[in-house]
mmCIF file of C-alpha atoms in Angstrom:
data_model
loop_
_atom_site.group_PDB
_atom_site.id
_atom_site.type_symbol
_atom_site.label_atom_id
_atom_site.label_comp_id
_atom_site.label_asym_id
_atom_site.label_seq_id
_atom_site.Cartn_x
_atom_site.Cartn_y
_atom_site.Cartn_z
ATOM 1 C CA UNK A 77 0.000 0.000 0.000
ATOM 2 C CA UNK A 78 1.381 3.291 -0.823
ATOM 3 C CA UNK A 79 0.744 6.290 1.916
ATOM 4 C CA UNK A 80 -0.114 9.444 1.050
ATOM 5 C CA UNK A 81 -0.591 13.449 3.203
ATOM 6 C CA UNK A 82 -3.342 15.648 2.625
ATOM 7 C CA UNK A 83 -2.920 19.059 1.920
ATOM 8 C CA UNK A 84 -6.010 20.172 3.647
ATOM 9 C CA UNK A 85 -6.765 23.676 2.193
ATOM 10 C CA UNK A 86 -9.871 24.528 4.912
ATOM 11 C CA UNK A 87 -6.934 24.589 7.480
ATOM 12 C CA UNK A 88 -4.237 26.460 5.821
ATOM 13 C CA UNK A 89 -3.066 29.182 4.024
ATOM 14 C CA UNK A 90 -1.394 28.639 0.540
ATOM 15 C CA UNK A 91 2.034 29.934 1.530
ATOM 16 C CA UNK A 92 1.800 27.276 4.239
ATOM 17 C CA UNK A 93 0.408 24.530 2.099
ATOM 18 C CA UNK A 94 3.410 24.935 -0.173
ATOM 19 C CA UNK A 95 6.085 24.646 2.558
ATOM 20 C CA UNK A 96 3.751 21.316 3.747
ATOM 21 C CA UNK A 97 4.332 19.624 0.672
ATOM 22 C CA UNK A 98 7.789 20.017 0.686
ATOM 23 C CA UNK A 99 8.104 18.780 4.137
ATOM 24 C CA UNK A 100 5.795 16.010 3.257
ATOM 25 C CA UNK A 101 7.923 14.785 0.391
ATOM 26 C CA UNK A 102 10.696 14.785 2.999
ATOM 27 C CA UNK A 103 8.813 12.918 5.167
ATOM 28 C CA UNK A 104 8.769 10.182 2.923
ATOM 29 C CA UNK A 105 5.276 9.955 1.973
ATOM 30 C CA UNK A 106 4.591 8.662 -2.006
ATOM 31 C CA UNK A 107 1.739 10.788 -2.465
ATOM 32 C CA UNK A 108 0.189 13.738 -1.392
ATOM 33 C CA UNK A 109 -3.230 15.166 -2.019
ATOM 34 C CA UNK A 110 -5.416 18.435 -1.856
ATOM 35 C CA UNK A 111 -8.608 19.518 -1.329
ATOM 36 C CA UNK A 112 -10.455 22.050 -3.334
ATOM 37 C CA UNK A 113 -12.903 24.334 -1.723
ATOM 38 C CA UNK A 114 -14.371 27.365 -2.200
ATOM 39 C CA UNK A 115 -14.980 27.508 2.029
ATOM 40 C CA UNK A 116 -13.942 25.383 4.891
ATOM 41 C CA UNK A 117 -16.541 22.944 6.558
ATOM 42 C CA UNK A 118 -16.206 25.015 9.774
ATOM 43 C CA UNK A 119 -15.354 28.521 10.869
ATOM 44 C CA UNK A 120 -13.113 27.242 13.344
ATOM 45 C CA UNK A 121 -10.619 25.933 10.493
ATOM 46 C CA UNK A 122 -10.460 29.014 9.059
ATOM 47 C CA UNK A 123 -8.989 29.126 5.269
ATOM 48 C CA UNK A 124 -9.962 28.193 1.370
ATOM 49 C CA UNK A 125 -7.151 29.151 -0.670
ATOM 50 C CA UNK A 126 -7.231 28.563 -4.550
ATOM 51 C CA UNK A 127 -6.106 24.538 -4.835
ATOM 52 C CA UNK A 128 -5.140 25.065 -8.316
ATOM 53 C CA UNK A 129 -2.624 28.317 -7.290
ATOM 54 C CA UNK A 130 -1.086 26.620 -4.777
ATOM 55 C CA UNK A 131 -0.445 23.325 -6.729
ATOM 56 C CA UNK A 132 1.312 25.314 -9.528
ATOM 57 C CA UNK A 133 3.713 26.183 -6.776
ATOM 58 C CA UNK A 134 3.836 23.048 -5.105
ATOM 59 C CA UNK A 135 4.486 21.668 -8.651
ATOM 60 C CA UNK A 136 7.712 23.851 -7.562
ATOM 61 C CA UNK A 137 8.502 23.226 -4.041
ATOM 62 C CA UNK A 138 8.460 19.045 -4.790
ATOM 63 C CA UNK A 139 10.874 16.622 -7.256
ATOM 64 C CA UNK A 140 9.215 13.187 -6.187
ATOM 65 C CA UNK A 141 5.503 12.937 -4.767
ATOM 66 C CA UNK A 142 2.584 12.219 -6.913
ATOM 67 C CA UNK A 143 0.463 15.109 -6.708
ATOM 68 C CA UNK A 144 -3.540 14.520 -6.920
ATOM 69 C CA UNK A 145 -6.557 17.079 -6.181
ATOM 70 C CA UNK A 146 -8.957 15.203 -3.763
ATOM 71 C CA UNK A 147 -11.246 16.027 -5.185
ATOM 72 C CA UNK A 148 -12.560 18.293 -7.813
ATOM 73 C CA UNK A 149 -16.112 19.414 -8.954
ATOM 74 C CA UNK A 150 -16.089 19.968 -12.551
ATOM 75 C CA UNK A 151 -19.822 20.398 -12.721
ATOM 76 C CA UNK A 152 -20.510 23.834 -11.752
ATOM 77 C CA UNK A 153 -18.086 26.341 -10.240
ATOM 78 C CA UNK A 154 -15.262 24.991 -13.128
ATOM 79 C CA UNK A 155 -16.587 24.134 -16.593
ATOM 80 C CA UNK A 156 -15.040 21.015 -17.130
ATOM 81 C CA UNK A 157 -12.982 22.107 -20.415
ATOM 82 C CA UNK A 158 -11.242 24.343 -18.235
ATOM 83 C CA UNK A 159 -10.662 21.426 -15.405
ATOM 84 C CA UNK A 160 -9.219 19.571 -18.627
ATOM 85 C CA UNK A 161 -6.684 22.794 -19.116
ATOM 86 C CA UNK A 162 -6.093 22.965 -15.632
ATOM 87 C CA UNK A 163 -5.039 19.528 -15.410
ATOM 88 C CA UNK A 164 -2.568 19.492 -18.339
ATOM 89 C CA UNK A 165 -0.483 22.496 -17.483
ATOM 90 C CA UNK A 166 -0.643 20.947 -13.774
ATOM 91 C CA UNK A 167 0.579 17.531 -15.179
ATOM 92 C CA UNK A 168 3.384 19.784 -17.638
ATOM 93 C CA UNK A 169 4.500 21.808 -14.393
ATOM 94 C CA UNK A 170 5.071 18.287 -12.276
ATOM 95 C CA UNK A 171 6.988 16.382 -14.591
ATOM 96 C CA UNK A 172 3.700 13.660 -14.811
ATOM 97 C CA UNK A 173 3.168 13.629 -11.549
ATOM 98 C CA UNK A 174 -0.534 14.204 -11.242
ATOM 99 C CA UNK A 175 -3.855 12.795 -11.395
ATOM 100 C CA UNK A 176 -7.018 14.408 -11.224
ATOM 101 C CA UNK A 177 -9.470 13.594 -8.780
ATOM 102 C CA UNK A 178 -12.909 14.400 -9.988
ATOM 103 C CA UNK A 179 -16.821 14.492 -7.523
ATOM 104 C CA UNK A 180 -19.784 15.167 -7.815
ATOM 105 C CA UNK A 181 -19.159 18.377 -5.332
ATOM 106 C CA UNK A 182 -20.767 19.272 -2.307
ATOM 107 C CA UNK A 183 -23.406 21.775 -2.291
ATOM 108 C CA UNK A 184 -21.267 23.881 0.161
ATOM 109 C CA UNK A 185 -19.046 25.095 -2.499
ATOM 110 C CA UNK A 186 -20.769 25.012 -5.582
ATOM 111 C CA UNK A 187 -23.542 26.990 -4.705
ATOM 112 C CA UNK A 188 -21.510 30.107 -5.122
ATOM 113 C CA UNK A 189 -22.102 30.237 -8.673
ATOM 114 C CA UNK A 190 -26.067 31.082 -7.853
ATOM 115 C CA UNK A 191 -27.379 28.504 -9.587
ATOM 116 C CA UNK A 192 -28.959 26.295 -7.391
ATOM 117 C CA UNK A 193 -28.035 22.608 -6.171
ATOM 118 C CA UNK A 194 -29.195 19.441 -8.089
ATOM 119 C CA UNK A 195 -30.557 16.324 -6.629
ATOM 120 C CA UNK A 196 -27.475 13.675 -6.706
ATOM 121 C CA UNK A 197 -28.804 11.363 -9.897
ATOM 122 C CA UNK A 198 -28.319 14.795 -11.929
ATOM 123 C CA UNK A 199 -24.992 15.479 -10.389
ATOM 124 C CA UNK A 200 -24.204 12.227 -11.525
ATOM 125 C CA UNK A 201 -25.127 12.874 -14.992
ATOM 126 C CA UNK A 202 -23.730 16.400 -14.718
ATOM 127 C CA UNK A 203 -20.347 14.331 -13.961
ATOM 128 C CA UNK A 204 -20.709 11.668 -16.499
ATOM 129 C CA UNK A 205 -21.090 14.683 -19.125
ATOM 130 C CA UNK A 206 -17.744 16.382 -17.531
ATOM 131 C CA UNK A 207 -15.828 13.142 -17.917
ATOM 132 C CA UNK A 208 -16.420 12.864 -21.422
ATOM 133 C CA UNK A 209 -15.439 16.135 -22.246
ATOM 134 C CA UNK A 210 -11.943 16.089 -20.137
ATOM 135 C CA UNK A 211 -11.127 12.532 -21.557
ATOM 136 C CA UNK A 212 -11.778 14.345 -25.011
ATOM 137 C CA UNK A 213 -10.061 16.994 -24.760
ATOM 138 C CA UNK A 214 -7.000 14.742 -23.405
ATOM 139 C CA UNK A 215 -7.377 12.779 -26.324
ATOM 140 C CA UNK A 216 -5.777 15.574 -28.240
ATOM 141 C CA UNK A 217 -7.424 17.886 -31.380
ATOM 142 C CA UNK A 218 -10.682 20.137 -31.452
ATOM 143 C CA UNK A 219 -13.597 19.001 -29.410
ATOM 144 C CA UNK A 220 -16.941 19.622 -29.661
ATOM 145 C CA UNK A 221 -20.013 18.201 -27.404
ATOM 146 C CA UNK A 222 -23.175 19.066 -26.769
ATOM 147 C CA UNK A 223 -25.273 17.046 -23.539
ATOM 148 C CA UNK A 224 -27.709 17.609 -21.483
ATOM 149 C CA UNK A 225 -25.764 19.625 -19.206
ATOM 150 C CA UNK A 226 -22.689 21.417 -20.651
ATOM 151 C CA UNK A 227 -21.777 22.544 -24.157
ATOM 152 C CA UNK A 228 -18.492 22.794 -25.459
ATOM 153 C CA UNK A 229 -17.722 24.099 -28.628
ATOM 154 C CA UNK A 230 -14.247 23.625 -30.532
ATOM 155 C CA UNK A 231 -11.821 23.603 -27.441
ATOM 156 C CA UNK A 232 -8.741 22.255 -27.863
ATOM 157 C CA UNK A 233 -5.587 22.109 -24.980
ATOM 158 C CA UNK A 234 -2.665 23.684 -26.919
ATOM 159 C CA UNK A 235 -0.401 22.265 -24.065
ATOM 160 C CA UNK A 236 -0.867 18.523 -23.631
ATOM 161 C CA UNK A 237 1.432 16.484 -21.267
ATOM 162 C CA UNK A 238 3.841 13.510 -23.080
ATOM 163 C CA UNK A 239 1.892 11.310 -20.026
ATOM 164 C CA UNK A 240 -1.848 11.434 -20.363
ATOM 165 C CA UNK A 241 -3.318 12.749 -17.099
ATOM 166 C CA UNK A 242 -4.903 9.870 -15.013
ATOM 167 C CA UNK A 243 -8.708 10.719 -13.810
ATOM 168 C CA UNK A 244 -9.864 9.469 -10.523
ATOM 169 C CA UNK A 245 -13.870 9.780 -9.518
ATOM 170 C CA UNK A 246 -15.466 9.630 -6.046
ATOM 171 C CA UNK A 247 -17.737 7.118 -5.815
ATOM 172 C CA UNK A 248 -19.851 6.263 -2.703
ATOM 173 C CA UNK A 249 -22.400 3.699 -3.915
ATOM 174 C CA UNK A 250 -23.025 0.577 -6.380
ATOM 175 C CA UNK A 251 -24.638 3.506 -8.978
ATOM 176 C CA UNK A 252 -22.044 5.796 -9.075
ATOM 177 C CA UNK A 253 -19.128 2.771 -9.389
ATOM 178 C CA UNK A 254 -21.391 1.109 -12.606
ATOM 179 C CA UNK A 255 -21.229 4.582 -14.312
ATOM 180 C CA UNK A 256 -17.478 5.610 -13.603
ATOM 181 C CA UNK A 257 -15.635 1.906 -13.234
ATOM 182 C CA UNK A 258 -15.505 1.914 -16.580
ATOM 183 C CA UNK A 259 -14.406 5.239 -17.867
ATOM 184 C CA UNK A 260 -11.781 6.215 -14.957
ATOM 185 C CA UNK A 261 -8.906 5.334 -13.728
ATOM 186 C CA UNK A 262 -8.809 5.077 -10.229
ATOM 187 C CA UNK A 263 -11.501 4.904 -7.677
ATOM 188 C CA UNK A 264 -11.652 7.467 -4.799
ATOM 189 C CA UNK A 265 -13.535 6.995 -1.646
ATOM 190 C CA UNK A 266 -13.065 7.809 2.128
ATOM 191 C CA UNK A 267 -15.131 4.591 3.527
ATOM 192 C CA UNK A 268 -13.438 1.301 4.062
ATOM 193 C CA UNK A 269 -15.854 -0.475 1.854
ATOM 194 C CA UNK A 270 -14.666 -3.608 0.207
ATOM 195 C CA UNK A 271 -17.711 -3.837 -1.612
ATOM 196 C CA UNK A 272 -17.029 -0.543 -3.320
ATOM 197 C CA UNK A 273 -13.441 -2.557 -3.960
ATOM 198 C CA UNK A 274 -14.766 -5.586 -5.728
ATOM 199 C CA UNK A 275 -18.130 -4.084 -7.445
ATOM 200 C CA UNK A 276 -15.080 -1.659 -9.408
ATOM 201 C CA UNK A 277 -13.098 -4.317 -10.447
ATOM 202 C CA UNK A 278 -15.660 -6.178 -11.380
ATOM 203 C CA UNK A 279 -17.351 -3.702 -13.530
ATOM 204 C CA UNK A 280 -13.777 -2.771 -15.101
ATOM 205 C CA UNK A 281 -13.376 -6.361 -15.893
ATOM 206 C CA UNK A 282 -16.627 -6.324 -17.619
ATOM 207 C CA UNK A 283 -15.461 -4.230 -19.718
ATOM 208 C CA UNK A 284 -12.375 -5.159 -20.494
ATOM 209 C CA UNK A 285 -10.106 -3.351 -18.157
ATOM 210 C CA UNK A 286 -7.428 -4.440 -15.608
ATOM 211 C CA UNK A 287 -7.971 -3.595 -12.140
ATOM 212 C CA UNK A 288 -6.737 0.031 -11.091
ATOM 213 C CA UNK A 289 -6.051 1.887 -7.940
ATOM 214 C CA UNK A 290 -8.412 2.542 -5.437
ATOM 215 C CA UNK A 291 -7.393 5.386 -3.380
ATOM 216 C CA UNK A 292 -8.732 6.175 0.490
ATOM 217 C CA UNK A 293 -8.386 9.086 3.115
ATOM 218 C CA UNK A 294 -7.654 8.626 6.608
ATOM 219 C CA UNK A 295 -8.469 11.397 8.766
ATOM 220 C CA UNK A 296 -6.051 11.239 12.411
ATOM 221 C CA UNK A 297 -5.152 14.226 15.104
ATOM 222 C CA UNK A 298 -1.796 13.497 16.392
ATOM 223 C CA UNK A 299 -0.556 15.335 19.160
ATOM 224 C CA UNK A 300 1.592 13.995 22.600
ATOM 225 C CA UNK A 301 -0.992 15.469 24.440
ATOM 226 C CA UNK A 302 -4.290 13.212 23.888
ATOM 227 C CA UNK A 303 -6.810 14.594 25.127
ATOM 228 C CA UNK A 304 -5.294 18.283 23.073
ATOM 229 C CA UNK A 305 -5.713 16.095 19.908
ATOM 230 C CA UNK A 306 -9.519 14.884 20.997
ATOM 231 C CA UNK A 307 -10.032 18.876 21.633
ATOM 232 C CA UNK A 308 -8.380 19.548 18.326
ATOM 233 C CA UNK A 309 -10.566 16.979 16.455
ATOM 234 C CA UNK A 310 -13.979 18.126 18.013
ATOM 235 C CA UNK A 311 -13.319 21.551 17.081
ATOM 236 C CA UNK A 312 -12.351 21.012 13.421
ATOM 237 C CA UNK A 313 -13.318 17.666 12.640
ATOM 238 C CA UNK A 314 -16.749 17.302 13.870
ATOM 239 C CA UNK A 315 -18.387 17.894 10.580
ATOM 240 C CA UNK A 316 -17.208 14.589 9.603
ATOM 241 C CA UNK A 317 -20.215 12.738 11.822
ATOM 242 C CA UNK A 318 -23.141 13.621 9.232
ATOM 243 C CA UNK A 319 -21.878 11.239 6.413
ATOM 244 C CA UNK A 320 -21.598 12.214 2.714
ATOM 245 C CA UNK A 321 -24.851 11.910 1.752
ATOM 246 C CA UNK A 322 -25.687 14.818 4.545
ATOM 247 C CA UNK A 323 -23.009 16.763 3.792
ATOM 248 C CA UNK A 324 -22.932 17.396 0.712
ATOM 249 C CA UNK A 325 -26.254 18.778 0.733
ATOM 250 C CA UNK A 326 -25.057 21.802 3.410
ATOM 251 C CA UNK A 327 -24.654 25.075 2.219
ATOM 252 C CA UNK A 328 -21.867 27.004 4.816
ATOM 253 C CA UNK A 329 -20.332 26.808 8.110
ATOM 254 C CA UNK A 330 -23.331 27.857 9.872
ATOM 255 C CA UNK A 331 -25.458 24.736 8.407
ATOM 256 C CA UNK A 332 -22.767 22.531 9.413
ATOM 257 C CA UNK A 333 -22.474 24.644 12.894
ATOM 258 C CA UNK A 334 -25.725 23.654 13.365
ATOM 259 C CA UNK A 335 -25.686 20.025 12.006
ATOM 260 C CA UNK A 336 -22.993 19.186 14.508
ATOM 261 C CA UNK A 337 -23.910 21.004 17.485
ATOM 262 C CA UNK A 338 -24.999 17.813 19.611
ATOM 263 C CA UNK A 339 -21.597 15.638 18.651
ATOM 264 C CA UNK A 340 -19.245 15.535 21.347
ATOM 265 C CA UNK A 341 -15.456 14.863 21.979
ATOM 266 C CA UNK A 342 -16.124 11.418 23.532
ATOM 267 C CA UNK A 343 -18.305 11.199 19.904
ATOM 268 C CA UNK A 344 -15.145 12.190 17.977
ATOM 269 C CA UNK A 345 -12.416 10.133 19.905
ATOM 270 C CA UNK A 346 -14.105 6.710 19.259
ATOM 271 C CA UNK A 347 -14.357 7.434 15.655
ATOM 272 C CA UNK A 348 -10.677 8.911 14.937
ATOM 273 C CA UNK A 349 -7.334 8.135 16.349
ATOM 274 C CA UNK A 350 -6.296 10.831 18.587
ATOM 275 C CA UNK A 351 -2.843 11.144 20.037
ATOM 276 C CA UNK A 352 0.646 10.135 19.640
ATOM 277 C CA UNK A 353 0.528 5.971 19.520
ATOM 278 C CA UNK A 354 1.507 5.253 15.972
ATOM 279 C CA UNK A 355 -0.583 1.122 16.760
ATOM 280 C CA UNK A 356 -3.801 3.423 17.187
ATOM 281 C CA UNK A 357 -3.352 5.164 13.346
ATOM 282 C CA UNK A 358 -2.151 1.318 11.846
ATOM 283 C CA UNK A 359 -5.767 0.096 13.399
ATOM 284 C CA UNK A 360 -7.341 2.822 11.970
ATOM 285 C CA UNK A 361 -5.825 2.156 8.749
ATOM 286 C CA UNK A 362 -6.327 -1.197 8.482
ATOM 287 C CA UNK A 363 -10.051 -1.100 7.401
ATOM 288 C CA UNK A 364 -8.762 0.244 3.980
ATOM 289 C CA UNK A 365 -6.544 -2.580 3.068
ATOM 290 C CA UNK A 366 -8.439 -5.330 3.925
ATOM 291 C CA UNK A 367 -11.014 -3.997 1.735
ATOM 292 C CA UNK A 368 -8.921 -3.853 -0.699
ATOM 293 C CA UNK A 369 -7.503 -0.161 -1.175
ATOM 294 C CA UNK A 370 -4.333 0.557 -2.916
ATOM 295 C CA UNK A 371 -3.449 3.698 -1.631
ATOM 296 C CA UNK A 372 -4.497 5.957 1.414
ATOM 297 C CA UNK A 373 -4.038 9.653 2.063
ATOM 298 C CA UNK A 374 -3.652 10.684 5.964
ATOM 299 C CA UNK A 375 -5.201 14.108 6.841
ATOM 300 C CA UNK A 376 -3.410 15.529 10.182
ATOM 301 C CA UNK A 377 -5.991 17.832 11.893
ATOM 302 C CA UNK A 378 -5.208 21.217 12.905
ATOM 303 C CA UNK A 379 -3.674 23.624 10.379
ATOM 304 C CA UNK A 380 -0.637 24.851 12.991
ATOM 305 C CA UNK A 381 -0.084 21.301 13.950
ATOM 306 C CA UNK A 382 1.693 20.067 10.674
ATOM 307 C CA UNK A 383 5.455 19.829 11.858
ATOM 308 C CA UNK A 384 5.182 17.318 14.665
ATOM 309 C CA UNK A 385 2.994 14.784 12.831
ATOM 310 C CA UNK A 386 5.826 14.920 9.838
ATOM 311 C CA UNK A 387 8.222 13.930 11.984
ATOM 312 C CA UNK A 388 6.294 11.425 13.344
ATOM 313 C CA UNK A 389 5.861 9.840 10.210
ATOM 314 C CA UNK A 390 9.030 10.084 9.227
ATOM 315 C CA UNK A 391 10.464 8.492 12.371
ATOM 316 C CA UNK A 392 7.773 6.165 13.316
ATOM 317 C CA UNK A 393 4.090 6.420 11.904
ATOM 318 C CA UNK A 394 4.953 5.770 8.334
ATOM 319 C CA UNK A 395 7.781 2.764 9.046
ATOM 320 C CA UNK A 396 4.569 1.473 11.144
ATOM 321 C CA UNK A 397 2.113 1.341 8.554
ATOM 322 C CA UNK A 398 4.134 0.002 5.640
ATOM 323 C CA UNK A 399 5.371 -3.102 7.538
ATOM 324 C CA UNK A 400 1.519 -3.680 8.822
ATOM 325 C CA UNK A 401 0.500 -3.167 5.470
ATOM 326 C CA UNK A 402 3.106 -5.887 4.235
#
């Protein structure tokens, strides 16, 4: 299994995210990802910088990680021809060291545009259209498409990468792995479910494809000082206890404010590992292998709390989780 950091954009500033990666990389993860928001889940965490700035200058500030967005919304606040653009001059300024991560969004940032927020089935759609374009537009020469949903007419990327950008989709359920299995690359999901696992390599089989990555998230507060890290979590993390399917459907801080208001620490310390014992973050972890995961992405909560986890990893949490992995 390879291990991967998260670039967490709702708790940092770009400036900061940059000098992250770089200390990432040096902390010997293979990957690293970022989020891409418009606005944080909670006040308390405080920033949204542009993802697509800063990873032009992490592009920059790293030689060797694979560099991913986790994930983007190509549906409404980003036509997806210019996700496609973005993508290629992304995968130009790494060297080919990125994949794209693509969702069907979350209504807290996409409702900025002003256009309202679909049901998910027509997000769905609205994502199957967006893949279609991208993978045309990777495909080299004029495209031109008209769906349902999105129009594109003659756009071509002057500046394609020698190594076709990968796509990865977030999936969540048996519908949205039968529509993107087979026209993707990777899957993307932050549950531990196997069946996710074997439903998309079934379907790619079906179709003729070998079996791909299948890339998770692991969310941990590490800190020497436990009950700090439980504090930590319940502060910034809390949003995480609605579920997907709830949470995408929240428009700002204040909904999710009020959507977590009755979850408490004792709530967030059974369902995250808090503090400094690298056993607790392997057990956490281990969900995601069994299942069947390829890859997983650690998020360390708390913006100002980056430093201590890397060497952490780097001296004990990472040597941890590759030889349980083994």
């Amino acid at each position: 299994m390879r291990f991967g950091y998260t670039l967490l954009t709702e708790q940092a500033g770009p400036r900061q995210l940059v000098a992250d990666a770089a200390a990432g990389e040096h902390a010997g993860f293979d990957f690293e990802v970022m989020s891409d928001h418009y606005s944080p889940w909670l006040d308390e965490q405080g920033h949204a910088p542009y993802a697509w700035s800063t990873l032009g200058a992490v592009t920059q500030s790293t030689e060797r990680v694979e560099l991913m967005t986790f994930v983007t919304c190509p549906i409404m606040r980003y036509h997806p021809a210019v996700v496609a653009q973005k993508a290629a001059t992304v995968q130009l300024l790494s060297g080919g060291r990125f994949l794209l991560g693509l969702g069907a969004g979350e209504n807290l940032n996409e409702h900025v545009t002003g256009r309202g927020w679909p049901p998910a089935n027509v997000r769905h759609e609205m994502l199957g259209e967006a893949l279609q374009i991208i993978n045309g537009l990777f495909d080299g020469g004029y495209t031109n498409y008209a769906g349902e949903h999105f129009r594109v007419d003659s756009a071509k990327l002057w500046d394609l990468p020698e190594r076709r950008v990968p796509v990865g989709v977030a999936v969540s359920g048996a519908q949205s792995v039968g529509r993107f299995a087979p026209v993707s690359d990777a899957l993307i999901a932050v549950e531990p479910d196997g069946r996710l696992c074997s439903q998309w390599d079934t379907e790619r089989s079906d179709a003729g494809l070998e079996t791909s990555r299948k890339i998770g998230q692991l969310p941990v507060c590490w800190d020497q000082d436990k009950k700090a890290a439980v504090r930590r979590a319940h502060e910034q993390f809390r949003w995480f206890a609605g579920g997907w399917k709830v949470n995408a459907e929240l428009p700002g801080t204040s909904a999710f404010a009020g959507a977590t208001q009755f979850v408490s620490e004792d709530d967030v310390e059974g369902a995250l590992a808090c503090g400094s014992d690298p056993q607790a973050v392997v057990e956490a972890a281990r969900p995601f292998w069994e299942a069947g995961f390829t890859d997983l992405a650690l998020v360390q909560i708390g913006g100002d709390h980056q430093a201590e986890f890397l060497d952490a990893a780097k001296r004990t949490l990472l040597p941890a989780l590759r030889e349980a992995a083994s």
